[in-house]
Coordinates of C-alpha atoms in Angstrom, one line a residue:
X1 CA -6.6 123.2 62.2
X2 CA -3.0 124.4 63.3
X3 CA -4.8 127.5 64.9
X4 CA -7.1 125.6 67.0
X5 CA -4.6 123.1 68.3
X6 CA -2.5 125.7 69.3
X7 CA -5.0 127.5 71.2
X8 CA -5.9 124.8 72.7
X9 CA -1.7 123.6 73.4
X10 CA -1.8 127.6 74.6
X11 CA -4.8 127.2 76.8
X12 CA -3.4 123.9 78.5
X13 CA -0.3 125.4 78.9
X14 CA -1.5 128.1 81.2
X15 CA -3.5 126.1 83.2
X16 CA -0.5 124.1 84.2
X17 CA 1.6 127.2 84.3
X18 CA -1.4 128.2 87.0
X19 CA -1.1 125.5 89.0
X20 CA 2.7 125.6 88.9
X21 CA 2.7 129.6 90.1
X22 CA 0.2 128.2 92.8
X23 CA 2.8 125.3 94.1
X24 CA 5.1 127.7 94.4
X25 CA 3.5 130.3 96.2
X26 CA 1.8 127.9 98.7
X27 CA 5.4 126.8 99.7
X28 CA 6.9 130.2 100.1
X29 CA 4.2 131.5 102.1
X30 CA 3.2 131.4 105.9
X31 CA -0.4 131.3 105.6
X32 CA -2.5 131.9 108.7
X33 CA -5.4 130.2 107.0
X34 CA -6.3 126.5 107.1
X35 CA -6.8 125.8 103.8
X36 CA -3.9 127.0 101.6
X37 CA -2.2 124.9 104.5
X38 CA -3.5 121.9 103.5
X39 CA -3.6 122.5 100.0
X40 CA 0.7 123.5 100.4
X41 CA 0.9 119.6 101.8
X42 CA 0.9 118.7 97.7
X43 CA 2.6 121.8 96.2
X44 CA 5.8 119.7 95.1
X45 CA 3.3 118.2 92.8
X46 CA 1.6 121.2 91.5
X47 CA 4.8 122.9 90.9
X48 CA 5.5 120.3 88.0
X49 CA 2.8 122.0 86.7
X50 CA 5.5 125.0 85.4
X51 CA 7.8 122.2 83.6
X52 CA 4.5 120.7 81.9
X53 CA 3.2 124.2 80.5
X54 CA 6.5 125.2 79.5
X55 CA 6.3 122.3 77.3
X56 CA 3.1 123.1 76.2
X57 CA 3.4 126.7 75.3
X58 CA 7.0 125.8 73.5
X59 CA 4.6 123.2 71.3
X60 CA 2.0 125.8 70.7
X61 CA 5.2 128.5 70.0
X62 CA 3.7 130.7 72.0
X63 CA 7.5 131.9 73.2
X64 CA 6.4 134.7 75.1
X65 CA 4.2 132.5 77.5
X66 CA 7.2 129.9 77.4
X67 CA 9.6 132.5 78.8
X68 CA 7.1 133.5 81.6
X69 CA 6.9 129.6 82.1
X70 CA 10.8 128.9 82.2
X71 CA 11.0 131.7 85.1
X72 CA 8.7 129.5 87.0
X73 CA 10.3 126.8 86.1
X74 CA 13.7 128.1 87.3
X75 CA 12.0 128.7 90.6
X76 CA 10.3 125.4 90.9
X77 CA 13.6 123.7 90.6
X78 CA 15.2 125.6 92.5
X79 CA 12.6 125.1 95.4
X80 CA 12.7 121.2 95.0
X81 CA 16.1 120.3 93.3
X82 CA 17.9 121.0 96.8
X83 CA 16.0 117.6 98.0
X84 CA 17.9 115.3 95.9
X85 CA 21.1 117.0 95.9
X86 CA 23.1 115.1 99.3
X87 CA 24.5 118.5 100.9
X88 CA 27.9 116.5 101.5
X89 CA 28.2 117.5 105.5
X90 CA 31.2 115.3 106.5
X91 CA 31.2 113.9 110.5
X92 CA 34.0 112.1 112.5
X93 CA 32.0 110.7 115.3
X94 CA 30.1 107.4 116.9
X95 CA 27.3 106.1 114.3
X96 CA 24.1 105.7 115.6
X97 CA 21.2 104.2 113.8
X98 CA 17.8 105.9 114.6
X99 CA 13.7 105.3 113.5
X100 CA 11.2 107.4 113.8
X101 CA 7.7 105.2 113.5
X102 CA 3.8 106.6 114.0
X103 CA 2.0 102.8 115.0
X104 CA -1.7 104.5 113.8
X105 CA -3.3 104.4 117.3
X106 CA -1.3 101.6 118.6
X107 CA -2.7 99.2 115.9
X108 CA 1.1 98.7 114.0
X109 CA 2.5 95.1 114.1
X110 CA 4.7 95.3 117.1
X111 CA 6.6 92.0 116.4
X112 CA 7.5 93.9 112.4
X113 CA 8.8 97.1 114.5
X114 CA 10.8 95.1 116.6
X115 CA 11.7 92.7 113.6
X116 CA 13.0 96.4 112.1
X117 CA 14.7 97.4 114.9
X118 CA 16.7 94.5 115.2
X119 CA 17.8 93.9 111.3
X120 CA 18.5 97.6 111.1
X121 CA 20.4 97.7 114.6
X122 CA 18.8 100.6 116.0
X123 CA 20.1 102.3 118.8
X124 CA 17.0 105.0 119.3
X125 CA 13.4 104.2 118.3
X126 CA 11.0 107.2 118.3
X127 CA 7.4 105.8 118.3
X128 CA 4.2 108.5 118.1
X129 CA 0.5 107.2 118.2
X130 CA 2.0 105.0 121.5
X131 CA -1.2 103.4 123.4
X132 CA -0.7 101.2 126.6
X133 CA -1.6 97.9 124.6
X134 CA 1.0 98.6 122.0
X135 CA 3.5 99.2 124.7
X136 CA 2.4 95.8 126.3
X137 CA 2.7 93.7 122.6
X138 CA 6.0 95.9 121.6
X139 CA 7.6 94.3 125.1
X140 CA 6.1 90.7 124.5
X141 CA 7.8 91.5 121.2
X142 CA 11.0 91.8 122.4
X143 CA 11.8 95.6 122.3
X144 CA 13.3 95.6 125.7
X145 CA 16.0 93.1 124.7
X146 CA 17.1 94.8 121.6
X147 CA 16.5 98.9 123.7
X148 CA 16.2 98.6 127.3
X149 CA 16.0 101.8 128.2
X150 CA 12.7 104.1 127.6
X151 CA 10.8 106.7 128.7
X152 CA 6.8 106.5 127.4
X153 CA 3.8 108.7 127.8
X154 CA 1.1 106.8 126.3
X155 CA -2.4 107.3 126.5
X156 CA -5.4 104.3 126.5
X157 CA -6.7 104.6 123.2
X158 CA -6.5 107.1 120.5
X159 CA -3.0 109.0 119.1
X160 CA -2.1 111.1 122.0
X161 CA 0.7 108.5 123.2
X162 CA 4.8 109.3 122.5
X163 CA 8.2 107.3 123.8
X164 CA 11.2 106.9 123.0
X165 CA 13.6 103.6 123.3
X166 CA 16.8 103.5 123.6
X167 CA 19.9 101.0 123.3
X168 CA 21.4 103.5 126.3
X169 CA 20.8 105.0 129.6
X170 CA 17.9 107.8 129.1
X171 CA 17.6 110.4 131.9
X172 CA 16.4 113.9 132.1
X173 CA 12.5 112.8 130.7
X174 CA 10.6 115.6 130.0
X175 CA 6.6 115.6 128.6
X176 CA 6.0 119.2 127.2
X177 CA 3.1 121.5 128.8
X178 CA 1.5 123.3 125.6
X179 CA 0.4 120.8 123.6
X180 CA -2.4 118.5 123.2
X181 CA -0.8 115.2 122.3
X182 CA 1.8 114.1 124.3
X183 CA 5.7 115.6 123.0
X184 CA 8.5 113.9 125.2
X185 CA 12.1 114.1 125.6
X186 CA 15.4 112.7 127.3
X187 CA 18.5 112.6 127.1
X188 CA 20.7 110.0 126.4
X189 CA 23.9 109.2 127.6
X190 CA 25.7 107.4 124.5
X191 CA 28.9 105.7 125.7
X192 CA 31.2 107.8 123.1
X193 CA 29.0 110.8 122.1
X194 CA 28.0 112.2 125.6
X195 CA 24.9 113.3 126.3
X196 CA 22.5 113.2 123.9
X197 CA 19.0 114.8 123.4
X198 CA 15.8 113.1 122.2
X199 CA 13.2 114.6 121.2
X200 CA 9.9 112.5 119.8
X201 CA 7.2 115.2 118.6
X202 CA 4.0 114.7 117.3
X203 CA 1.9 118.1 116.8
X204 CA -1.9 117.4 116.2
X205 CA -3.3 117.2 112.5
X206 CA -3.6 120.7 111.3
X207 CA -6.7 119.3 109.4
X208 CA -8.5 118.9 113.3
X209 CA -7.1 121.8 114.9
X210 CA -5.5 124.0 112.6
X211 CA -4.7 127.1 115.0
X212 CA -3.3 124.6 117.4
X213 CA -0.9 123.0 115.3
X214 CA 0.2 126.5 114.3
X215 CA 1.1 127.4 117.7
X216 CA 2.7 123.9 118.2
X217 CA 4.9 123.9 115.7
X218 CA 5.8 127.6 116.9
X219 CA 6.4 125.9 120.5
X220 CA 8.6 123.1 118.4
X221 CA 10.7 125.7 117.3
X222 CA 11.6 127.2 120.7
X223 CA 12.4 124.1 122.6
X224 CA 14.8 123.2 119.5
X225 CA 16.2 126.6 119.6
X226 CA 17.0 126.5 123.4
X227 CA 19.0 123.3 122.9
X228 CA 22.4 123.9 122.4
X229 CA 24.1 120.4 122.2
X230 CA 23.8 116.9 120.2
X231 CA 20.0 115.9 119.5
X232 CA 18.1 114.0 117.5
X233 CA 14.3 114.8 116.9
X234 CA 11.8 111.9 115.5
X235 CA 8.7 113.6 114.6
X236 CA 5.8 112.9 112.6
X237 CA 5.6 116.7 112.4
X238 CA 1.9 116.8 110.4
X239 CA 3.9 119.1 107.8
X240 CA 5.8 118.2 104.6
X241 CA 8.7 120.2 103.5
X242 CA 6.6 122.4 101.6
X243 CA 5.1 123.6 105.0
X244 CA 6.7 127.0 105.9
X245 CA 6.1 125.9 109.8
X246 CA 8.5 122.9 109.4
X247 CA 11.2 124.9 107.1
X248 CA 11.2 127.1 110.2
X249 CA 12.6 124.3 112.1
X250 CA 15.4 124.1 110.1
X251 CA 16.4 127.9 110.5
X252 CA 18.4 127.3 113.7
X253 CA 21.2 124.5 114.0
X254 CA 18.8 122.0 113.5
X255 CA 19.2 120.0 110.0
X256 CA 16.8 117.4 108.3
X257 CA 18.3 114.2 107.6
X258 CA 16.7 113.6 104.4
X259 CA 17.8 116.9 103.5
X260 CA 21.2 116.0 104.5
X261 CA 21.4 112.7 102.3
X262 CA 19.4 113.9 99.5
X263 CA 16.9 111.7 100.0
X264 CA 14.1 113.5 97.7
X265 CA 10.8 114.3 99.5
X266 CA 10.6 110.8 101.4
X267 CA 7.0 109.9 101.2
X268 CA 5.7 108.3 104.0
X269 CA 1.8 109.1 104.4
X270 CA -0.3 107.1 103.9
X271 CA 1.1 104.1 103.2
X272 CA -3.0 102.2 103.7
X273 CA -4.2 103.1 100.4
X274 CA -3.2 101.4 97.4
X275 CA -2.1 105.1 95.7
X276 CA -0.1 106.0 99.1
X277 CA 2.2 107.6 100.3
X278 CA 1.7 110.7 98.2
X279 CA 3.2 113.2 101.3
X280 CA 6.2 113.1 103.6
X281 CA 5.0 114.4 106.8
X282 CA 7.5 111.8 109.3
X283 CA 11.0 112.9 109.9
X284 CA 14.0 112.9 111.5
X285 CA 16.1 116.0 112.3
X286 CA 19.7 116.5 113.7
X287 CA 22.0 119.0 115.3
X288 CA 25.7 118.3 116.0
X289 CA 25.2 115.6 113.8
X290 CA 24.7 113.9 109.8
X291 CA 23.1 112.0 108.5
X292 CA 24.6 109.0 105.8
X293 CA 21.3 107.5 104.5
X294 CA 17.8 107.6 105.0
X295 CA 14.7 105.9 103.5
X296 CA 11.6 104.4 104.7
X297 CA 10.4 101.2 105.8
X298 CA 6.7 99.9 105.5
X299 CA 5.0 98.7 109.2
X300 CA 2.1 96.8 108.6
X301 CA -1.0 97.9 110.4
X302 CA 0.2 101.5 110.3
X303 CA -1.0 103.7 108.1
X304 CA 2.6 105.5 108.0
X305 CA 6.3 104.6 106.8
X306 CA 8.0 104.8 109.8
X307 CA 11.7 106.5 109.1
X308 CA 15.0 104.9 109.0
X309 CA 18.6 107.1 109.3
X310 CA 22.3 106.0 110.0
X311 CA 23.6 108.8 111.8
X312 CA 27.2 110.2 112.5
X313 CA 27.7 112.7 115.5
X314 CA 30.6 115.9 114.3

């Protein structure tokens, strides 16, 4: 009887120990392939799988297995424990408040963004998914009395539409060639902080066009890597941290804010279903700048948590 439950303890305990060697390789490695792309989206999750066969094989005393479990499970946590852990970067500057928000085609309760924007004084609202009747219900909302200043490329219908709004003076608006929804930025003249730069991304799906949105996110990286003061990117990047395409982003002097704060892996899609968010794929990055806490707010009629960060220039 204590033979055939620990084959079976043994059994289980390498299955999860499979899955928790596959989370871990999907978020290490680049793939070129759509699939293991998508798959990597939920490797957090399948890298649990490590702690849960360690478990398992340590019931069955099958040490041997164990130990080849507890390596992985070293690397697991060492791969997701830098999430929660706040990396304690200290800045002297003006705060800012910033949200990132993706209205699902437009269809997001306009007068609950601008509701947000005012409780949470926001001083730079990122908005992807941006159609010409949201911008029309935002303004009858009041957005324009709370951030007069903005710069929009939306489109009719559909998610190709981007903007950014903006308690200050924006100047310097820029829509990015290369891309097949529209990517924006401007810069924003903060009264204390200077010049600012604003970026609002939003790469297409990789699940409709996955070699685009590799060559996107590739086109991402060089803009940030040409900018060489403060910025502030609100992006609903189509990639969770587990993405190697988005941890490339963060190679240069750009930071994520969530990262910053410790924030864990900030679910935020999608936030329609009853067992959403299970991913994080909306986020917030800085350079020449921290971030002092982060979390996510629900927007009714959007099937994404749009992104909330208090923000201190160096």
């Amino acid at each position: 009887m204590r033979k055939g439950m620990d084959r079976a303890l043994l059994g289980a305990g390498w299955c999860a120990v499979a899955a928790g060697s596959m989370g871990i390789v999907l978020h290490f490695v680049a793939w070129p392939w759509r699939w293991p792309v998508l798959v990597a989206s939920g490797a957090s999750y399948l890298m649990i799988g490590a702690v849960a066969g360690l478990v398992l094989l340590s019931i069955a005393r099958g040490w041997r297995s164990a130990a080849v479990a507890g390596v992985l499970v070293v690397a697991a946590l060492w791969t997701l424990v830098p999430a929660f852990v706040p990396e304690g970067r200290a800045a002297t500057g003006p705060r800012l408040t910033v949200m990132q928000s993706n209205l699902f085609f437009g269809g997001a309760d306009s007068t609950a963004v601008v509701r947000a924007v005012r409780e949470n004084r926001v001083d730079v609202l990122t908005v992807d998914e941006l159609t010409d009747s949201a911008i029309e219900r935002l303004t009858t909302a009041g957005i324009l009395a709370a951030l007069p200043h903005h710069y929009t490329e939306p489109t009719r219908a559909g998610g190709g539409g981007t903007g950014i709004y903006s308690r200050y003076p924006l100047r310097d608006a820029r829509k990015y060639d290369g891309f097949i929804l529209n990517n924006v930025s401007a810069t924003m003249d903060h009264p204390e902080g200077g010049p600012i730069t604003i970026f609002a991304f939003h790469p297409i799906p990789p699940p409709f066009e996955f070699e685009a949105w590799t060559a996107e996110m590739g086109r991402i990286r060089h803009i940030l890597d040409a900018e060489s003061g403060p910025a502030i990117v609100g992006a609903d990047f189509n990639a969770t941290r587990d993405h190697a395409a988005y941890r490339d982003l963060l190679h240069g002097r750009f930071a994520s804010a969530a990262d910053q704060t410790g924030a864990g892996l900030l679910l935020t899609f999608p936030n329609d279903r009853g067992w959403g968010p299970v991913i994080g794929i909306d986020h917030i990055l800085l350079a020449d700048a921290s971030a002092e806490n982060v979390h996510t707010l629900t927007m009714p009629g959007s099937d994404h948590r749009a992104v909330l960060a208090q923000v201190r220039l160096n």
